[in-house]
Short mmCIF file of C-alpha atoms in Angstrom, two decimals:
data_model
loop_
_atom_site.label_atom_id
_atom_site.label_comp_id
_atom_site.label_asym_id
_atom_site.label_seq_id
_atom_site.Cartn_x
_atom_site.Cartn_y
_atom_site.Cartn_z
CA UNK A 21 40.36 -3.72 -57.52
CA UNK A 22 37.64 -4.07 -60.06
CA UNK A 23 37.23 -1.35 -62.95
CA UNK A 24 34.42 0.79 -62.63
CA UNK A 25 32.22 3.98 -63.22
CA UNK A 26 30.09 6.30 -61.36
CA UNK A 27 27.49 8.62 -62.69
CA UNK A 28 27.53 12.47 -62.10
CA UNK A 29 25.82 13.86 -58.89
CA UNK A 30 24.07 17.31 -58.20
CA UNK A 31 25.32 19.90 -56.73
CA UNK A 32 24.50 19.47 -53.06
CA UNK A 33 23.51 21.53 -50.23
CA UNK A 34 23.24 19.96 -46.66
CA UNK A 35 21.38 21.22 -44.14
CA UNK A 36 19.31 22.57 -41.23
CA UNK A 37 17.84 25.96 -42.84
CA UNK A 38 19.23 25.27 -46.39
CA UNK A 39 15.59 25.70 -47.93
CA UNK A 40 15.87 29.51 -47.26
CA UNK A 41 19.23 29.52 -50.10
CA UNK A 42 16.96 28.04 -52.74
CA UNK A 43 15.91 32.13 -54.09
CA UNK A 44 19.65 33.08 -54.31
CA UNK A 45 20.22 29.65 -56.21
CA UNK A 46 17.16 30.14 -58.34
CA UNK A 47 18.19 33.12 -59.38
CA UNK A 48 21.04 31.99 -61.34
CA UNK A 49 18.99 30.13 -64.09
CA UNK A 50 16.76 33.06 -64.47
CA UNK A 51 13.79 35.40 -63.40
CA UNK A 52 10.33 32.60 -64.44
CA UNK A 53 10.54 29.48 -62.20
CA UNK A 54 7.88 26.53 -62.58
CA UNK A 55 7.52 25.41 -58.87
CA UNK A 56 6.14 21.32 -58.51
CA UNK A 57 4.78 20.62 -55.00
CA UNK A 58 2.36 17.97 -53.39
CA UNK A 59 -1.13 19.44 -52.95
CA UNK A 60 -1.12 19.36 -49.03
CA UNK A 61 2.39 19.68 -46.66
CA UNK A 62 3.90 22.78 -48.26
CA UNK A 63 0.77 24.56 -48.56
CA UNK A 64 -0.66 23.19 -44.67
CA UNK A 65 2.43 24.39 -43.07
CA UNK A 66 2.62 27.64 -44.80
CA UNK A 67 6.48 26.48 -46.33
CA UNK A 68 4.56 27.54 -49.99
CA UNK A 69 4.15 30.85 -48.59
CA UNK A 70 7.20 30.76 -47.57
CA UNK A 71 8.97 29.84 -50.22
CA UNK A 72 7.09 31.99 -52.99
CA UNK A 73 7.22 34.90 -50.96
CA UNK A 74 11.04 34.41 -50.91
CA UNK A 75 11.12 33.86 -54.60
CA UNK A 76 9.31 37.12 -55.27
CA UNK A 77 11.24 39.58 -53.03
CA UNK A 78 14.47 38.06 -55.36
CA UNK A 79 12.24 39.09 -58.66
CA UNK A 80 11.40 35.51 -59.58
CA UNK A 81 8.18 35.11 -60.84
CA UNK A 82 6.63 31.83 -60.00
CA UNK A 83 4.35 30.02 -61.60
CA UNK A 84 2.88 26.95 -59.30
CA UNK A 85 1.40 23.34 -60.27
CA UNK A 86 0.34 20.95 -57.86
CA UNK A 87 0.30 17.09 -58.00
CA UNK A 88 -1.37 14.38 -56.29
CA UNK A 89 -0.07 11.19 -55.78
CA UNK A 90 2.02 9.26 -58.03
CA UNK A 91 2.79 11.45 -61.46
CA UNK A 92 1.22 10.09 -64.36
CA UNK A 93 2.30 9.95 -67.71
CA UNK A 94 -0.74 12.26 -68.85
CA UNK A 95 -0.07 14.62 -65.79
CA UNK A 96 3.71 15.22 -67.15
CA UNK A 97 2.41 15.49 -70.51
CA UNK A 98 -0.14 18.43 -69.49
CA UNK A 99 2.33 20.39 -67.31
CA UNK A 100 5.17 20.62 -69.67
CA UNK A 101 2.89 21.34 -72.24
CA UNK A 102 1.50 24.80 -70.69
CA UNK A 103 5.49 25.89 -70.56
CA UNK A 104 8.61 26.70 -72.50
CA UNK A 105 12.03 27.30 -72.10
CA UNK A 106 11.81 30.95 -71.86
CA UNK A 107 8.67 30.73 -69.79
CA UNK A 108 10.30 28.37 -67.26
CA UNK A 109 13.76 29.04 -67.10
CA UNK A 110 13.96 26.18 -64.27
CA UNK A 111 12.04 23.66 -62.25
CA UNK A 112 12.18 23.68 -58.66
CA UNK A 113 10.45 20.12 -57.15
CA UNK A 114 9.65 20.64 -53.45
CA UNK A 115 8.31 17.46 -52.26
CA UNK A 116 8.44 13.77 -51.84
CA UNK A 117 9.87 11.65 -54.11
CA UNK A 118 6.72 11.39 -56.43
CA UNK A 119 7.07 15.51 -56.57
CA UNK A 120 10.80 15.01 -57.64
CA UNK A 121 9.99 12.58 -59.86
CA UNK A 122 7.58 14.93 -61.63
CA UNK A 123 9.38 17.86 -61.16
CA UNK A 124 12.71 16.30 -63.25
CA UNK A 125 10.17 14.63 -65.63
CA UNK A 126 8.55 17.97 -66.39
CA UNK A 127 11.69 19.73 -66.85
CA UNK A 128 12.99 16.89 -69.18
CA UNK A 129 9.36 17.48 -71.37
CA UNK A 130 9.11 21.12 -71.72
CA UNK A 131 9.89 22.66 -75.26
CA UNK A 132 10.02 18.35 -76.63
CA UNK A 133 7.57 17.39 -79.47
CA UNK A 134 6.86 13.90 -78.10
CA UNK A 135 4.74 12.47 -75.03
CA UNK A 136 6.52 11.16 -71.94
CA UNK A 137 5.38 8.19 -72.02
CA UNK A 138 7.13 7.55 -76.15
CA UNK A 139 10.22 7.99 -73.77
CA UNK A 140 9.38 5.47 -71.00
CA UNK A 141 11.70 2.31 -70.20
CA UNK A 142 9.29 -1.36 -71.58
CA UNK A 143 6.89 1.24 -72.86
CA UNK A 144 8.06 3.96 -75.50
CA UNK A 145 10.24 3.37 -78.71
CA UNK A 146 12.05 6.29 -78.38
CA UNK A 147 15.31 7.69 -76.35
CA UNK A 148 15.48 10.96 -74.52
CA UNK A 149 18.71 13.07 -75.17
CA UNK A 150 18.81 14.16 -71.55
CA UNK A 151 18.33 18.08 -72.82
CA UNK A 152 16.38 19.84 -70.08
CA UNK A 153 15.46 23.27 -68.59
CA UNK A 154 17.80 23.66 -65.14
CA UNK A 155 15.67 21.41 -61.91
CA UNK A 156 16.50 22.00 -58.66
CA UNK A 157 15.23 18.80 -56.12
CA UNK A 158 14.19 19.74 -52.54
CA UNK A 159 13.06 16.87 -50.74
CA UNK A 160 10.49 17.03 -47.84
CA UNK A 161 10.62 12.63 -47.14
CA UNK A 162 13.70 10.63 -46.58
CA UNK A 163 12.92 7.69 -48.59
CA UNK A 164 13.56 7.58 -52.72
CA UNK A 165 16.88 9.65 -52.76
CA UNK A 166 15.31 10.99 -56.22
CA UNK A 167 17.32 14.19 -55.59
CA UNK A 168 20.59 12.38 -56.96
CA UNK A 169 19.41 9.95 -59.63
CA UNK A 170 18.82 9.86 -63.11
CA UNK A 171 15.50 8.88 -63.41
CA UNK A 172 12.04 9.68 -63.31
CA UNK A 173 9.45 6.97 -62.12
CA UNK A 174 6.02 7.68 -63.54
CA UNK A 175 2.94 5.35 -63.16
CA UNK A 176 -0.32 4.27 -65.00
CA UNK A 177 -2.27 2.37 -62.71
CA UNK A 178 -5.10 0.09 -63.35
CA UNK A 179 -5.30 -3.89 -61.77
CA UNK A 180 -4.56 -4.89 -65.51
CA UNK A 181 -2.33 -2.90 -67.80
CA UNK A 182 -0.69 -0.44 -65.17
CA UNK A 183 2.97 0.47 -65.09
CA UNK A 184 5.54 2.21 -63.41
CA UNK A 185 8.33 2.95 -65.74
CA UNK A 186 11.05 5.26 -65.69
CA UNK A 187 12.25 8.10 -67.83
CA UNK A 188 16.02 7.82 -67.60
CA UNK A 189 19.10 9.37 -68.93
CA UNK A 190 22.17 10.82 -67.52
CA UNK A 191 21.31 14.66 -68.31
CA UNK A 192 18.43 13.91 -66.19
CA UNK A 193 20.44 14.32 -63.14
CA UNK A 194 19.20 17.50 -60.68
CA UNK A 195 21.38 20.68 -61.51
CA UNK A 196 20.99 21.20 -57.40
CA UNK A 197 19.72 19.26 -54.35
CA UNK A 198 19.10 21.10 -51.48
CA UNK A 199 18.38 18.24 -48.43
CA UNK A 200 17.17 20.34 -45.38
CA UNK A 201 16.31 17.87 -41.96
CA UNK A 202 13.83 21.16 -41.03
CA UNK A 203 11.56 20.01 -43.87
CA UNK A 204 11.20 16.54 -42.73
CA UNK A 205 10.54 17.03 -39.14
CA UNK A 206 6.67 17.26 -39.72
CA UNK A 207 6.84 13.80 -41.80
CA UNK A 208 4.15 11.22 -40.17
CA UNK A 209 5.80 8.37 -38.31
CA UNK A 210 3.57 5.84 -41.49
CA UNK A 211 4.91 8.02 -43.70
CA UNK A 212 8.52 8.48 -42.16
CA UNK A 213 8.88 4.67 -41.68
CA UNK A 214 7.77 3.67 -45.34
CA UNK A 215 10.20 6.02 -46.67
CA UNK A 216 13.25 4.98 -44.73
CA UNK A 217 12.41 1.19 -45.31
CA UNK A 218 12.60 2.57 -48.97
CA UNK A 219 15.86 3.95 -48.22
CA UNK A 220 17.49 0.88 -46.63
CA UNK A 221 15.87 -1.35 -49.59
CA UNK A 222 17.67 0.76 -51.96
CA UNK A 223 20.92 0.88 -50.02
CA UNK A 224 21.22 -3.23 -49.66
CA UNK A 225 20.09 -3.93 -53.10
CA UNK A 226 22.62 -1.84 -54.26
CA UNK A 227 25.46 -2.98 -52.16
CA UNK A 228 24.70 -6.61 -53.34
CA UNK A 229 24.04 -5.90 -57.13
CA UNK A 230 27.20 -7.32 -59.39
CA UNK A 231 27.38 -3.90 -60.26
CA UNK A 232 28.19 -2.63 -57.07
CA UNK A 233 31.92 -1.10 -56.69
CA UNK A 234 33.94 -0.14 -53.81
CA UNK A 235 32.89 3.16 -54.13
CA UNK A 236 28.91 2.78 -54.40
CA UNK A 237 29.92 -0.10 -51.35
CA UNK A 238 31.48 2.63 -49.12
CA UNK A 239 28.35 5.17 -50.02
CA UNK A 240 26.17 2.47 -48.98
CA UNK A 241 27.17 0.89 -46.12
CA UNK A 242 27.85 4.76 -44.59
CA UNK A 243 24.16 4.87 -45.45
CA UNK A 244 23.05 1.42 -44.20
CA UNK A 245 24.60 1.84 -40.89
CA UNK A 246 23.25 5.28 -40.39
CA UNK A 247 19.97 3.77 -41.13
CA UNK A 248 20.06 0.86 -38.77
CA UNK A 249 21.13 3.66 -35.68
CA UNK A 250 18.22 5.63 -36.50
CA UNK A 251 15.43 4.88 -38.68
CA UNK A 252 13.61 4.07 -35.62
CA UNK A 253 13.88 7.32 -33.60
CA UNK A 254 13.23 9.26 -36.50
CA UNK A 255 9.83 7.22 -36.96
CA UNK A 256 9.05 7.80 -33.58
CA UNK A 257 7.37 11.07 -33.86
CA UNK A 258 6.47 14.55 -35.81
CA UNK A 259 6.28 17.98 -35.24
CA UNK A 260 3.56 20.04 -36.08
CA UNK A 261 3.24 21.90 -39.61
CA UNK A 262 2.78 24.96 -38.19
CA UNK A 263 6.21 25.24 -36.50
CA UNK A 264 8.11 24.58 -39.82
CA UNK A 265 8.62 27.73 -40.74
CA UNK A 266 9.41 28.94 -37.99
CA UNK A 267 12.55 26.87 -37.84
CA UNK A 268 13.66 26.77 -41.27
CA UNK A 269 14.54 30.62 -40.42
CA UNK A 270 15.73 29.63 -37.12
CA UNK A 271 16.80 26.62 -37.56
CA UNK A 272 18.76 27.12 -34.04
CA UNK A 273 15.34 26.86 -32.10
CA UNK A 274 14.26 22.90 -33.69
CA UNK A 275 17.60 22.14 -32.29
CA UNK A 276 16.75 22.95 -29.35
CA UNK A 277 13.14 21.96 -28.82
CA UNK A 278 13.89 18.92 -30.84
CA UNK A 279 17.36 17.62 -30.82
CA UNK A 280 17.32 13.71 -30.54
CA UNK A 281 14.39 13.52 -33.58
CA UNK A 282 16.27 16.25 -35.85
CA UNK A 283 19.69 14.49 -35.57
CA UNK A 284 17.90 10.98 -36.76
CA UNK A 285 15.83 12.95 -39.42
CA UNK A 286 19.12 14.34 -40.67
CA UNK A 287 20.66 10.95 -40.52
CA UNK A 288 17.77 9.55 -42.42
CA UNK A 289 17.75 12.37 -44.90
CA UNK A 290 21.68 11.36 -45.68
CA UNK A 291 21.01 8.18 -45.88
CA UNK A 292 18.14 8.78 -48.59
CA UNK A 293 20.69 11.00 -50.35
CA UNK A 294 23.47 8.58 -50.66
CA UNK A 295 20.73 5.62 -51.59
CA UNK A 296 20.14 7.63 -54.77
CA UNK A 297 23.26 7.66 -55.46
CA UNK A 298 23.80 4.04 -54.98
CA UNK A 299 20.83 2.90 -57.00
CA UNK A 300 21.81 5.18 -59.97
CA UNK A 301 24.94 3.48 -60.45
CA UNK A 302 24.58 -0.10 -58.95
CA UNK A 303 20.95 -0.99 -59.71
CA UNK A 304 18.56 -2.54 -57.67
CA UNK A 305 17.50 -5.90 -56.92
CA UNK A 306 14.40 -7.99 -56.46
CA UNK A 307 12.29 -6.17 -53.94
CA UNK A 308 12.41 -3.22 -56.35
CA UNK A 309 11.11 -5.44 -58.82
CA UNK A 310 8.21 -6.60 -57.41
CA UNK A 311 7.42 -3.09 -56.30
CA UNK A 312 7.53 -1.82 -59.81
CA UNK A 313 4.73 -4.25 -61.14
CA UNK A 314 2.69 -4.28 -57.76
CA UNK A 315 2.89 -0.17 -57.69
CA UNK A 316 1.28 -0.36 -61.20
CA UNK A 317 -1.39 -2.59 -60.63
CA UNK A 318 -2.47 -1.48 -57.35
CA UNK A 319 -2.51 1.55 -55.01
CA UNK A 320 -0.04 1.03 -52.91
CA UNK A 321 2.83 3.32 -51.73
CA UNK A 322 5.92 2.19 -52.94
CA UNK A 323 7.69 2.70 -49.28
CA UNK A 324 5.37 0.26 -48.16
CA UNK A 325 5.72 -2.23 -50.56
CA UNK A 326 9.81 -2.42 -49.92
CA UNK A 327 9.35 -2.15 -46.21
CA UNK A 328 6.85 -5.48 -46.58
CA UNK A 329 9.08 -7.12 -49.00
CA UNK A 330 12.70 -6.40 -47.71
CA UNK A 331 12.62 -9.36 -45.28
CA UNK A 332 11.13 -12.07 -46.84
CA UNK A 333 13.09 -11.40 -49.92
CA UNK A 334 16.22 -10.86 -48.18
CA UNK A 335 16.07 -14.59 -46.55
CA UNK A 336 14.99 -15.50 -49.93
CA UNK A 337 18.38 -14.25 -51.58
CA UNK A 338 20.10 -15.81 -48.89
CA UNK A 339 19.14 -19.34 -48.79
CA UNK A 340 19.38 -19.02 -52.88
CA UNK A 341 23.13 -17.76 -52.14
CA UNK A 342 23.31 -20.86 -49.78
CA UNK A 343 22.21 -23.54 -52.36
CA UNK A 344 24.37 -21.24 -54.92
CA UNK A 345 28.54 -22.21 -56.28
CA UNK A 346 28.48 -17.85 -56.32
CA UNK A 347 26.86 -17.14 -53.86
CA UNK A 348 29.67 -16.81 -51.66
CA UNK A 349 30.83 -13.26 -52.09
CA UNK A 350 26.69 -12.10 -51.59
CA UNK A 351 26.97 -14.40 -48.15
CA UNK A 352 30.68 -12.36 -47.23
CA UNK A 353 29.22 -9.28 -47.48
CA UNK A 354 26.05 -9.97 -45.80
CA UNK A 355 28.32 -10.74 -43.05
CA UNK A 356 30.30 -8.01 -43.31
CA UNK A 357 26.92 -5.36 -42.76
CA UNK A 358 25.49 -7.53 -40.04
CA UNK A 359 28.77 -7.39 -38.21
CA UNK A 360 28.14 -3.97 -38.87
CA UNK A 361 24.95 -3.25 -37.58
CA UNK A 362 24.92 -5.52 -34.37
CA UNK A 363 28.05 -3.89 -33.29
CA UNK A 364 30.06 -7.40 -33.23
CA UNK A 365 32.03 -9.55 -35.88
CA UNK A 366 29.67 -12.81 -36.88
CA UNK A 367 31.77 -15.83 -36.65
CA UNK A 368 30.30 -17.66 -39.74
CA UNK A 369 28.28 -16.60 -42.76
CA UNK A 370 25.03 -17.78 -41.95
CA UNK A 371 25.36 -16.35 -38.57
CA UNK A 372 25.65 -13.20 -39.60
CA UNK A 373 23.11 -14.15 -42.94
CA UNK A 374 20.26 -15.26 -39.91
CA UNK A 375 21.71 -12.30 -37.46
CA UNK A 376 20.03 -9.82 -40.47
CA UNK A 377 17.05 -11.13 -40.85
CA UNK A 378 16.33 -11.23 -37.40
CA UNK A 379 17.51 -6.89 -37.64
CA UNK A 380 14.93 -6.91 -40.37
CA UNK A 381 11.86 -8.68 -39.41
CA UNK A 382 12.58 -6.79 -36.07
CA UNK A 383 12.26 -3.77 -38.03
CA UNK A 384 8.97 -5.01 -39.71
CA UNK A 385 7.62 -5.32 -36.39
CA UNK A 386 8.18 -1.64 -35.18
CA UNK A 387 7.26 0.18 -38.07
CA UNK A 388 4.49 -2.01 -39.34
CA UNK A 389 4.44 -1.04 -43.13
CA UNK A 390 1.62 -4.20 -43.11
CA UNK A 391 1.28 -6.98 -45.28
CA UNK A 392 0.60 -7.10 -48.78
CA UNK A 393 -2.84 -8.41 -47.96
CA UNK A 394 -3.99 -5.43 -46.45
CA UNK A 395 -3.82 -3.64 -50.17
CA UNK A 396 -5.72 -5.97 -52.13
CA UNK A 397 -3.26 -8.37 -53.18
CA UNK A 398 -4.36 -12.00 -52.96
CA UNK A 399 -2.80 -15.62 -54.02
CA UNK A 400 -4.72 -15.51 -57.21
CA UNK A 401 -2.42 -12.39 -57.92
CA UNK A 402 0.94 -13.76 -57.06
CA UNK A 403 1.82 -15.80 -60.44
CA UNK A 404 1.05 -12.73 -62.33
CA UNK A 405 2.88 -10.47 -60.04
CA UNK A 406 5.93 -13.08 -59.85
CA UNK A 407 5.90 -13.47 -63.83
CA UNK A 408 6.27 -10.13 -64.44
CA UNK A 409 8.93 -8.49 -62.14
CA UNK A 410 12.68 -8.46 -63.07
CA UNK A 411 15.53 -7.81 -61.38
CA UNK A 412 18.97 -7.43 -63.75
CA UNK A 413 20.97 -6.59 -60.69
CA UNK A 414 19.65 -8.78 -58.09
CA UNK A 415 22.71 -11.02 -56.94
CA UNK A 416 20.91 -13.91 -58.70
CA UNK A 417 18.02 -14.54 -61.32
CA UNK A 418 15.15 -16.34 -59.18
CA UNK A 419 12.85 -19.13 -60.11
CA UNK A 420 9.44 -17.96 -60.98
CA UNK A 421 8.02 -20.28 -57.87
CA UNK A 422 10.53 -18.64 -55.51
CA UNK A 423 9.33 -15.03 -56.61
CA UNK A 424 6.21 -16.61 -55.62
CA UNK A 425 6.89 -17.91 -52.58
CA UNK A 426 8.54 -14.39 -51.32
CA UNK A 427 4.83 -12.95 -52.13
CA UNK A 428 3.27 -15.85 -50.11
CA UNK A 429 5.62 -15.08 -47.30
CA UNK A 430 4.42 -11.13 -47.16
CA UNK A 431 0.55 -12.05 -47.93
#
């Protein structure tokens, strides 16, 4: 067995309800909480009620910012700045994972002298010592698994000198992560299907970086196959808002109105978890790469960018492991999951290689994420999108015209 390492987790709390332990949890850092949401969801379905109202009867005072969208360097800046350490004694991020995101971002800013961005991987000069005020992740998407990583994605985004760049260190870690299915059940199929492409992305990527071990293997192949049983179902549908609340304090009664599309939310909302653990300490690979440069330079969700790139990119890899004197522990494994996930043993490498790829593109189908196209994107863009995305921990270092050719292929 190889030597390896594996970063620290949060605390975690699983499950249907869980949202309604946050106060008690809360309370242990202190009496002034800074609470990050989205600006629609929480406040729609009357969870921000909810949840503030809970605070307060605890003695919490809350104190409430907003974002929209994808967090911006300037948006961290401004939030943190309006704080301290005694005036938030911890960040609480209910959200997707651009709420997380900001939420740990903000925490890791408050009481420092600097800007985010001076911090920010290919951007900033300087390195953050991972001191922050407590943050507590609750995640309303299945998608990023930013409740268990270590860094913060923030973008700048302009169809010239955009970014998205992460704020990273170990201390940046959530104290807690409370993962409650009840809070996804409302998530739109678009949105539910872009999120657990995301997931999957994150999960493969990881279990065919060279930094994968057997333990970030066995976390994602748990999570891949989970996946695979139900990313569909739980894309299939939503409940309305206004029955949230209603079953995050019952949580009994969504089990029984809604039993088949809860059990694949909460199978989706593992399998999110465990991706951010897998990312955080095997890397990613070339999908993610090309979603970091296309995310800065145009509007598109990130989901939706790995659920349109995850294919083409994955037959890509493969028929580069094919041609490649390595490539054949990436082609063993690739066998391994699709013997996996179509419930048989493939006789032969590319059997099993072609056998995935057909699971994919089948997924690409159903839960049309689109094609790049549809965003914006044209051929004039693909050199510069091609020459600018890196992947460290993709199992090999593509040619610039094969990059380009994976674009082509999702156009």
């Amino acid at each position: 067995m190889s030597d390896f390492s594996f970063s620290r987790i949060p605390a975690i709390i699983f499950g249907r309800g869980k949202t309604m332990h946050l106060p008690a949890k809360a309370l242990t850092y202190g009496k002034r909480i800074l609470l990050i949401t989205g600006t629609s969801y929480l406040q729609n379905s009357g969870i921000l009620n909810l949840v503030l109202s809970s605070l307060n009867q605890h003695g919490i005072e809350t104190s409430h910012r907003a974002i929209n969208g994808e967090p911006s360097p300037e948006t961290i800046d401004q939030i943190a700045g309006e704080f301290s350490p005694e005036s938030a004694k911890a960040v609480i991020a209910i959200g997707g994972g651009s709420v997380i995101d900001a939420g740990k971002a903000i925490s890791a800013m408050i009481g420092k002298k600097h800007r985010v961005k001076d911090y920010l991987e290919g951007v900033g000069h300087l390195q953050h010592d991972g001191t922050r005020v407590p943050f507590i992740a609750l995640p309303t998407t299945a998608g990023t698994g930013s409740e268990a990583t270590k860094n913060a994605v923030l973008s700048s985004c302009n169809s010239e000198t955009g970014f998205k760049k992460s704020l990273r260190h170990e201390g940046l870690v959530p104290d807690l992560a409370i993962i409650d299915p009840v809070l996804n059940l409302a998530c739109p199929p678009r949105v539910a299907s872009a999120c657990g492409l995301d997931a999957f992305t994150q999960l493969f990527e990881g279990y065919l970086s060279p930094l994968a071990s057997p333990l970030s293997d066995s976390l994602a192949v748990d999570g891949m196959l989970r996946s695979a049983e139900n990313i569909i179902a739980a894309c299939s549908a939503a409940v309305s808002e206004s029955r949230i609340c209603e079953f995050l304090l019952q949580p009994e009664l969504a089990e029984q109105e809604f039993a088949s599309l809860l059990k694949a939310k909460e199978a989706m909302c593992y399998a999110s978890l465990l991706s951010g653990m897998v990312l955080a300490n095997a890397g990613l690979g070339i999908v993610h790469g090309f979603a970091s440069v296309i995310g800065g330079l145009f509007r598109i969700p990130h989901g939706v960018i790995c659920g349109i790139l995850l294919a083409p990119a994955t037959r890509k890899n493969i028929a580069t492991a094919l041609q490649s004197q390595q490539g054949r522990g990436t082609l063993e494994k690739v066998n391994r999951l699709a013997g996996l996930m179509n419930g048989e043993e493939c006789s032969h490498a590319t059997t099993g290689a072609e056998k995935l790829c057909e699971i994919l593109e089948n997924w690409t189908r159903q839960l049309k994420p689109g094609r790049l196209g549809d965003y914006g994107i044209s051929a004039t863009h693909l050199e510069l999108i091609a020459s600018k995305s890196n992947a460290k921990t993709n199992p090999f270092q593509l040619r610039l015209e094969d990059k380009i050719d994976v674009l082509q292929n999702a156009l």
